[in-house]
Coordinates of C-alpha atoms and ligand atoms in Angstrom, one line a residue:
X431 CA 96.3 77.8 91.0
X432 CA 95.5 79.8 94.1
X433 CA 94.8 83.3 92.8
X434 CA 94.4 86.5 94.9
X435 CA 92.0 89.0 93.3
X436 CA 92.6 92.5 94.8
X437 CA 89.5 94.5 94.1
X438 CA 87.8 91.2 93.4
X439 CA 84.4 92.4 94.7
X440 CA 84.2 95.0 91.9
X441 CA 82.7 94.9 88.5
X442 CA 85.5 93.1 86.5
X443 CA 86.9 91.3 89.5
X444 CA 83.6 89.6 90.4
X445 CA 83.1 88.3 86.9
X446 CA 86.7 87.1 86.8
X447 CA 86.2 85.3 90.1
X448 CA 83.3 83.3 88.5
X449 CA 85.4 82.3 85.5
X450 CA 88.5 81.3 87.6
X451 CA 86.4 79.3 90.1
X452 CA 84.6 77.6 87.2
X453 CA 88.0 76.6 85.8
X454 CA 89.0 75.0 89.1
X455 CA 91.2 77.7 90.5
X456 CA 91.1 78.7 94.1
X457 CA 90.1 82.3 94.5
X458 CA 90.7 84.7 97.5
X459 CA 89.4 88.3 97.2
X460 CA 90.9 91.3 99.0
X461 CA 88.8 94.4 98.8
X462 CA 88.0 97.5 101.0
X463 CA 84.5 97.9 99.4
X464 CA 85.2 101.5 98.7
X465 CA 83.4 101.0 95.3
X466 CA 81.7 97.6 95.8
X467 CA 79.6 95.5 98.1
X468 CA 80.3 92.2 99.9
X469 CA 76.9 91.0 98.4
X470 CA 78.8 90.7 95.0
X471 CA 81.0 88.1 96.5
X472 CA 78.0 86.3 98.0
X473 CA 76.5 86.2 94.5
X474 CA 79.8 84.8 93.0
X475 CA 79.7 82.1 95.6
X476 CA 76.1 81.3 94.7
X477 CA 76.8 81.2 91.0
X478 CA 79.9 79.0 91.3
X479 CA 79.3 77.0 94.5
X480 CA 82.9 77.7 95.2
X481 CA 84.3 78.5 98.6
X482 CA 85.7 81.9 97.9
X483 CA 87.5 83.6 100.8
X484 CA 87.0 87.3 101.3
X485 CA 89.4 89.5 103.2
X486 CA 88.6 93.2 103.9
X487 CA 91.6 95.4 103.7
X488 CA 92.6 98.8 102.4
X489 CA 95.6 98.0 100.2
X490 CA 97.0 101.5 100.4
X491 CA 97.9 100.6 104.0
X492 CA 101.1 98.5 104.0
X493 CA 100.3 96.8 107.3
X494 CA 96.8 96.0 106.3
X495 CA 98.1 94.6 103.0
X496 CA 100.6 92.4 104.7
X497 CA 97.9 91.0 107.0
X498 CA 95.6 90.4 104.1
X499 CA 98.2 88.4 102.1
X500 CA 99.4 86.5 105.2
X501 CA 99.1 82.7 105.2
X502 CA 97.5 82.4 101.7
X503 CA 100.4 80.8 99.9
X504 CA 99.0 82.1 96.6
X505 CA 100.5 81.3 93.2
X506 CA 99.3 84.5 91.5
X507 CA 97.8 87.9 92.0
X508 CA 95.4 89.8 89.7
X509 CA 95.6 93.4 90.8
X510 CA 92.2 95.1 90.0
X511 CA 92.0 97.3 93.1
X512 CA 92.0 101.0 92.4
X513 CA 90.0 104.1 91.5
X514 CA 88.8 104.4 88.0
X515 CA 86.6 107.5 87.3
X516 CA 88.4 109.6 84.8
X517 CA 86.6 112.9 85.6
X518 CA 87.0 112.4 89.3
X519 CA 90.7 111.9 88.8
X520 CA 91.1 115.4 87.3
X521 CA 89.3 116.9 90.3
X522 CA 91.1 114.8 92.9
X523 CA 94.5 113.9 91.4
X524 CA 96.3 113.3 94.7
X525 CA 93.7 110.9 95.9
X526 CA 93.9 109.0 92.6
X527 CA 97.7 108.8 92.7
X528 CA 97.7 107.9 96.4
X529 CA 95.2 105.0 96.0
X530 CA 96.4 103.6 92.7
X531 CA 100.1 103.9 93.1
X532 CA 100.3 103.0 96.8
X533 CA 98.1 100.0 96.5
X534 CA 100.2 98.8 93.5
X535 CA 103.4 99.3 95.5
X536 CA 102.1 97.4 98.5
X537 CA 100.9 94.5 96.3
X538 CA 104.3 94.4 94.6
X539 CA 106.0 94.3 98.1
X540 CA 103.7 91.4 99.1
X541 CA 104.5 89.5 95.8
X542 CA 108.2 89.9 96.3
X543 CA 108.2 89.0 100.0
X544 CA 106.0 86.0 99.6
X545 CA 107.8 84.7 96.4
X546 CA 104.6 84.9 94.3
X547 CA 105.6 84.4 90.6
X548 CA 102.7 85.6 88.6
X549 CA 101.0 89.0 88.4
X550 CA 98.2 90.2 86.1
X551 CA 97.6 93.9 86.2
X552 CA 94.4 95.8 85.2
X553 CA 95.7 98.4 82.8
X554 CA 93.7 100.3 80.3
X555 CA 93.5 101.4 76.7
X556 CA 93.7 104.8 78.2
X557 CA 97.5 104.5 78.4
X558 CA 97.6 105.0 74.6
X559 CA 96.0 108.5 74.9
X560 CA 94.8 109.8 71.5
X561 CA 96.0 106.9 69.3
X562 CA 98.4 107.5 66.4
X563 CA 96.9 104.7 64.3
X564 CA 93.8 102.5 64.3
X565 CA 93.3 99.7 65.3
X566 CA 95.7 100.2 68.2
X567 CA 98.4 97.5 68.7
X568 CA 100.8 97.1 71.7
X569 CA 103.7 98.8 69.8
X570 CA 102.0 102.2 70.0
X571 CA 103.5 104.6 72.5
X572 CA 102.3 104.5 76.1
X573 CA 101.9 107.6 78.3
X574 CA 102.1 110.2 75.5
X575 CA 99.7 113.2 75.8
X576 CA 97.5 111.6 78.4
X577 CA 94.8 114.0 79.6
X578 CA 94.0 112.8 83.1
X579 CA 95.6 111.5 86.3
X580 CA 93.7 108.2 86.1
X581 CA 95.4 107.4 82.8
X582 CA 98.8 108.6 84.1
X583 CA 98.5 106.3 87.1
X584 CA 98.0 103.3 84.8
X585 CA 101.0 104.2 82.7
X586 CA 103.1 104.8 85.8
X587 CA 102.1 101.5 87.4
X588 CA 103.0 99.7 84.1
X589 CA 106.5 101.2 84.4
X590 CA 106.7 100.3 88.1
X591 CA 105.8 96.7 87.3
X592 CA 108.5 96.6 84.5
X593 CA 111.1 97.9 87.0
X594 CA 110.0 95.4 89.7
X595 CA 110.2 92.5 87.2
X596 CA 113.8 93.4 86.4
X597 CA 114.6 93.1 90.1
X598 CA 112.5 90.0 90.7
X599 CA 113.8 88.1 87.8
X600 CA 111.4 85.1 88.0
X601 CA 108.3 87.3 88.1
X602 CA 105.9 86.8 85.2
X603 CA 103.8 90.0 84.8
X604 CA 101.0 90.5 82.4
X605 CA 99.7 94.0 81.7
X606 CA 96.1 93.7 80.3
X607 CA 95.0 96.9 78.5
X608 CA 91.2 96.7 78.6
X609 CA 89.2 98.5 76.0
X610 CA 85.6 99.3 77.1
X611 CA 84.2 96.5 79.4
X612 CA 80.4 96.2 79.2
X613 CA 77.7 93.6 80.0
X614 CA 77.2 91.3 82.9
X615 CA 77.1 87.7 83.9
X616 CA 74.3 86.0 81.9
X617 CA 72.5 85.0 85.1
X618 CA 71.8 88.7 85.8
X619 CA 73.1 88.0 89.4
X620 CA 76.3 90.1 89.1
X621 CA 77.0 93.2 87.1
X622 CA 78.2 96.8 87.1
X623 CA 76.8 98.8 90.0
X624 CA 78.2 102.4 89.8
X625 CA 77.5 104.7 92.7
X626 CA 75.9 108.0 91.8
X627 CA 75.6 109.2 88.3
X628 CA 77.3 106.7 85.9
X629 CA 80.3 108.0 84.0
X630 CA 80.3 105.3 81.4
X631 CA 77.9 104.9 78.5
X632 CA 76.5 101.4 79.0
X633 CA 75.4 101.8 82.7
X634 CA 73.9 105.2 81.8
X635 CA 71.9 103.7 78.9
X636 CA 70.7 100.9 81.1
X637 CA 69.6 103.3 83.8
X638 CA 67.6 105.3 81.2
X639 CA 66.0 102.0 80.0
X640 CA 64.9 101.0 83.5
X641 CA 63.5 104.5 84.2
X642 CA 66.1 105.6 86.8
X643 CA 67.3 108.5 84.6
X644 CA 65.3 110.6 82.2
X645 CA 67.6 110.8 79.2
X646 CA 71.1 110.2 78.0
X647 CA 73.4 113.0 76.8
X648 CA 75.3 111.9 73.7
X649 CA 78.7 113.7 74.0
X650 CA 79.1 115.1 70.5
X651 CA 77.9 114.0 67.1
X652 CA 80.5 115.9 65.0
X653 CA 83.4 113.5 65.2
X654 CA 84.9 112.2 62.0
X655 CA 83.5 108.7 62.6
X656 CA 80.8 106.6 60.9
X657 CA 77.9 108.6 62.3
X658 CA 79.6 111.5 64.1
X659 CA 79.5 110.0 67.6
X660 CA 82.4 108.5 69.5
X661 CA 83.5 105.0 68.5
X662 CA 84.8 102.5 71.1
X663 CA 85.7 98.8 71.2
X664 CA 83.2 97.4 73.7
X665 CA 84.2 94.0 75.2
X666 CA 81.8 91.8 77.1
X667 CA 82.9 91.4 80.7
X668 CA 82.7 87.6 80.5
X669 CA 85.1 87.7 77.5
X670 CA 87.3 90.0 79.5
X671 CA 87.2 87.7 82.5
X672 CA 88.2 84.7 80.3
X673 CA 91.1 86.9 79.1
X674 CA 92.4 87.0 82.7
X675 CA 92.3 83.2 83.0
X676 CA 94.2 82.9 79.7
X677 CA 96.8 85.5 80.9
X678 CA 97.3 83.5 84.1
X679 CA 97.7 80.3 82.3
X680 CA 100.1 81.6 79.7
X681 CA 102.2 84.1 81.8
X682 CA 105.9 84.0 80.9
X683 CA 108.8 85.4 83.0
X684 CA 109.2 89.1 82.3
X685 CA 106.6 91.6 81.4
X686 CA 104.1 91.3 78.5
X687 CA 101.3 93.7 77.6
X688 CA 98.2 92.6 75.8
X689 CA 95.2 94.5 74.4
X690 CA 91.9 92.9 75.4
X691 CA 89.3 94.1 73.0
X692 CA 87.2 92.8 70.2
X693 CA 88.8 94.6 67.3
X694 CA 85.3 96.0 66.4
X695 CA 84.3 99.7 66.8
X696 CA 80.7 100.7 67.7
X697 CA 79.3 104.2 67.9
X698 CA 77.2 105.7 70.6
X699 CA 74.2 105.6 68.3
X700 CA 74.9 101.9 67.6
X701 CA 75.0 101.2 71.3
X702 CA 71.7 103.0 71.8
X703 CA 70.1 101.1 68.9
X704 CA 71.4 97.7 70.2
X705 CA 70.1 98.4 73.7
X706 CA 66.7 99.5 72.4
X707 CA 66.4 96.3 70.3
X708 CA 67.2 93.9 73.1
X709 CA 65.3 95.7 75.9
X710 CA 62.3 96.8 73.9
X711 CA 62.6 100.2 75.7
X712 CA 63.2 103.6 74.0
X713 CA 66.4 105.3 75.1
X714 CA 65.6 109.0 75.2
X715 CA 68.7 111.2 74.4
X716 CA 69.8 114.6 73.4
X717 CA 73.1 115.6 71.8
X718 CA 75.4 117.5 74.1
X719 CA 78.8 119.1 73.5
X720 CA 81.8 116.7 73.4
X721 CA 83.2 115.6 76.8
X722 CA 86.5 117.1 77.6
X723 CA 89.4 114.7 77.1
X724 CA 87.4 112.3 74.8
X725 CA 88.9 111.1 71.6
X726 CA 86.9 110.2 68.4
X727 CA 87.8 106.6 68.0
X728 CA 89.5 103.9 70.1
X729 CA 89.6 100.3 68.7
X730 CA 91.9 97.5 69.6
X731 CA 94.0 95.3 67.5
X732 CA 93.8 92.2 69.7
X733 CA 95.9 89.9 67.4
X734 CA 98.7 89.5 70.0
X735 CA 96.3 88.2 72.7
X736 CA 94.5 86.1 70.1
X737 CA 97.8 84.5 69.1
X738 CA 99.8 84.2 72.3
X739 CA 97.0 83.7 74.9
X740 CA 94.9 81.7 72.6
X741 CA 92.0 84.0 73.5
X742 CA 89.5 86.0 71.5
X743 CA 86.2 87.6 72.2
X744 CA 83.1 85.5 71.5
X745 CA 80.2 87.6 72.7
X746 CA 78.6 90.4 70.7
X747 CA 77.6 93.9 71.6
X748 CA 74.0 92.7 71.4
X749 CA 74.7 90.0 74.0
X750 CA 76.4 92.5 76.2
X751 CA 73.3 94.8 76.0
X752 CA 71.0 91.8 76.7
X753 CA 73.1 90.8 79.8
X754 CA 73.3 94.4 81.1
X755 CA 69.6 94.8 80.7
X756 CA 69.0 91.5 82.6
X757 CA 71.2 92.7 85.4
X758 CA 69.7 96.2 85.5
X759 CA 66.1 95.1 85.3
X760 CA 66.6 92.4 88.0
X761 CA 68.6 94.7 90.3
X762 CA 67.3 98.2 89.7
X763 CA 68.9 99.3 93.0
X764 CA 72.1 97.5 92.4
X765 CA 73.5 95.2 95.2
X766 CA 72.4 97.6 98.0
X767 CA 68.9 97.9 96.7
X768 CA 68.5 94.1 96.4
X769 CA 70.2 93.6 99.8
X770 CA 67.6 95.9 101.4
X771 CA 64.8 94.0 99.7
X772 CA 66.1 90.7 101.0
X773 CA 64.8 90.1 104.5
Ligands
NAD1016 P1 85.5 98.6 90.4 O1 85.5 100.0 91.1 O2 84.2 98.0 90.2 O3 86.5 97.6 91.1 C1 87.6 98.0 91.8 C2 87.6 97.4 93.2 O4 88.7 97.8 93.9 C3 86.4 97.8 94.0 O5 85.8 96.6 94.5 C4 86.9 98.7 95.1 O6 86.2 98.6 96.3 C5 88.3 98.1 95.2 N1 89.3 99.0 95.8 C6 89.5 100.3 95.5 N2 90.5 100.8 96.3 C7 90.9 99.8 97.1 C8 91.9 99.8 98.1 N3 92.6 100.8 98.5 N4 92.0 98.6 98.8 C9 91.3 97.5 98.4 N5 90.4 97.5 97.5 C10 90.2 98.7 96.8 O7 86.2 98.8 88.9 P2 86.3 97.8 87.7 O8 85.6 98.4 86.6 O9 86.0 96.4 88.2 O10 87.8 97.9 87.4 C11 88.8 97.1 87.9 C12 90.2 97.5 87.4 O11 90.2 97.6 86.0 C13 90.5 98.9 87.9 O12 91.9 98.9 88.2 C14 90.3 99.8 86.7 O13 91.1 100.9 86.7 C15 90.6 98.9 85.6 N6 89.9 99.2 84.3 C16 88.6 99.3 84.3 C17 87.9 99.7 83.1 C18 86.4 99.9 83.1 O14 86.0 100.6 82.2 N7 85.6 99.3 84.0 C19 88.7 99.8 82.0 C20 90.0 99.6 82.0 C21 90.7 99.3 83.2
WQD1017 C1 82.1 105.7 75.7 C2 81.5 106.6 74.6 C3 81.6 108.9 75.2 C4 78.7 108.6 78.5 C5 86.4 105.2 79.8 C6 87.8 105.5 80.3 C7 88.7 104.4 79.9 C8 88.2 103.1 80.4 C9 86.8 102.9 80.0 C10 89.1 102.7 82.6 C11 82.3 107.9 74.4 C12 80.1 108.4 75.0 C13 79.5 108.3 77.4 C14 77.5 109.4 78.3 C15 78.1 109.5 75.9 N1 88.1 103.0 81.8 N2 79.3 108.8 76.2 N3 77.3 109.8 77.0 O1 85.4 107.3 77.8 O2 85.7 105.4 76.1 O3 86.5 105.1 78.4 O4 86.0 104.0 80.4 O5 90.2 102.4 82.3 O6 89.9 104.7 80.5 O7 88.2 106.7 79.7 O8 84.1 105.2 78.0 O9 81.7 104.6 78.5 O10 82.7 106.9 79.3 O11 82.3 106.5 76.9 O12 77.9 109.9 74.8 O13 76.8 109.7 79.2 O14 80.2 107.0 75.0 O15 81.7 110.2 74.7 O16 82.3 108.2 73.0 P1 85.4 105.9 77.5 P2 82.6 105.8 78.3

């Protein structure tokens, strides 16, 4: 297949590009580098030896989107592009809705105009809000009681895709609801490179381990969980990338949603312990008040994806910590730092 990856220079997109290229698919990346670096695509080319085309475009601009899609004759699109910082979305809701919704609309226009038949969309477990029952399966309500514009934008785009698929009857759309993506490519060549202070636990922990930040704040230890800290379903980004390949290869006409998670919940203290063990570094932390909008526990029931996509996670939290540590210790300044060091 020829697959367009919007936002393919980003964290999840770059790892998915590796997996798709290694499975023999042709990959074209469209990105505006608002939260990524072209060096990531260079690294993907180096890892895979594949000739991956890169087109720079802001997909919120319909003219730029049309130009970026022109002449590609693609079979499928994986739509990763968008903004993803939950706290920032509360402070800047209009920007979040503008970027996430407009880029999705422009991508859907291109899909229809060019007769592309397969779409995979990066949704999120965040569409379930505070889950009614654990583990979460796909029958749980979506878009109920969400606490931030980022989550709402994902729920809204899911609905937009459902409506678009009714009108474009031969479209096969897959909504992938990711749980908590962590880890990096085992080579340490590509990984998560957040700008500024990381919002998410794993990049924060790895920056403490490498000495870039003094200590982690653990957001609450009074939850009703195994040790009082928040519990999440961490999924290795290489497993997540493989989930995209499976979704492309099994997509059926209509719209289908899948949870991509491991089915295992890990606490913040368990993540700290696993990271300390694989890195040999102490992770200094203190306990801070709970973060607004956080829920106690989010764990996937991935049975539907296991069954229908013939996919399951294979890599452990320890492996994810090991790979994050390798990426972080080999690239302490991320892509930009390493680009500056390279003559
Ligand atoms: P990322 O920020 O690393 O990747 C997103 C990419 O989209 C970046 O390369 C960015 O430059 C690009 N982009 C943003 N706006 C664009 C625009 N207007 N035009 C073209 N490109 C644009 O994020 P990620 O972690 O790789 O996430 C990918 C997708 O998965 C996002 O849609 C995100 O919401 C979703 N998701 C992420 C997580 C997570 O925890 N990382 C969890 C669930 C869902
Ligand atoms: C994990 C756990 C925190 C940072 C977010 C989005 C979700 C999805 C994935 C995009 C929680 C705790 C964190 C820190 C901490 N993204 N924590 N100290 O909040 O589960 O999910 O990213 O779709 O939509 O909401 O992930 O990594 O921020 O937090 O104690 O400095 O770590 O309280 O229990 P979260 P996270």
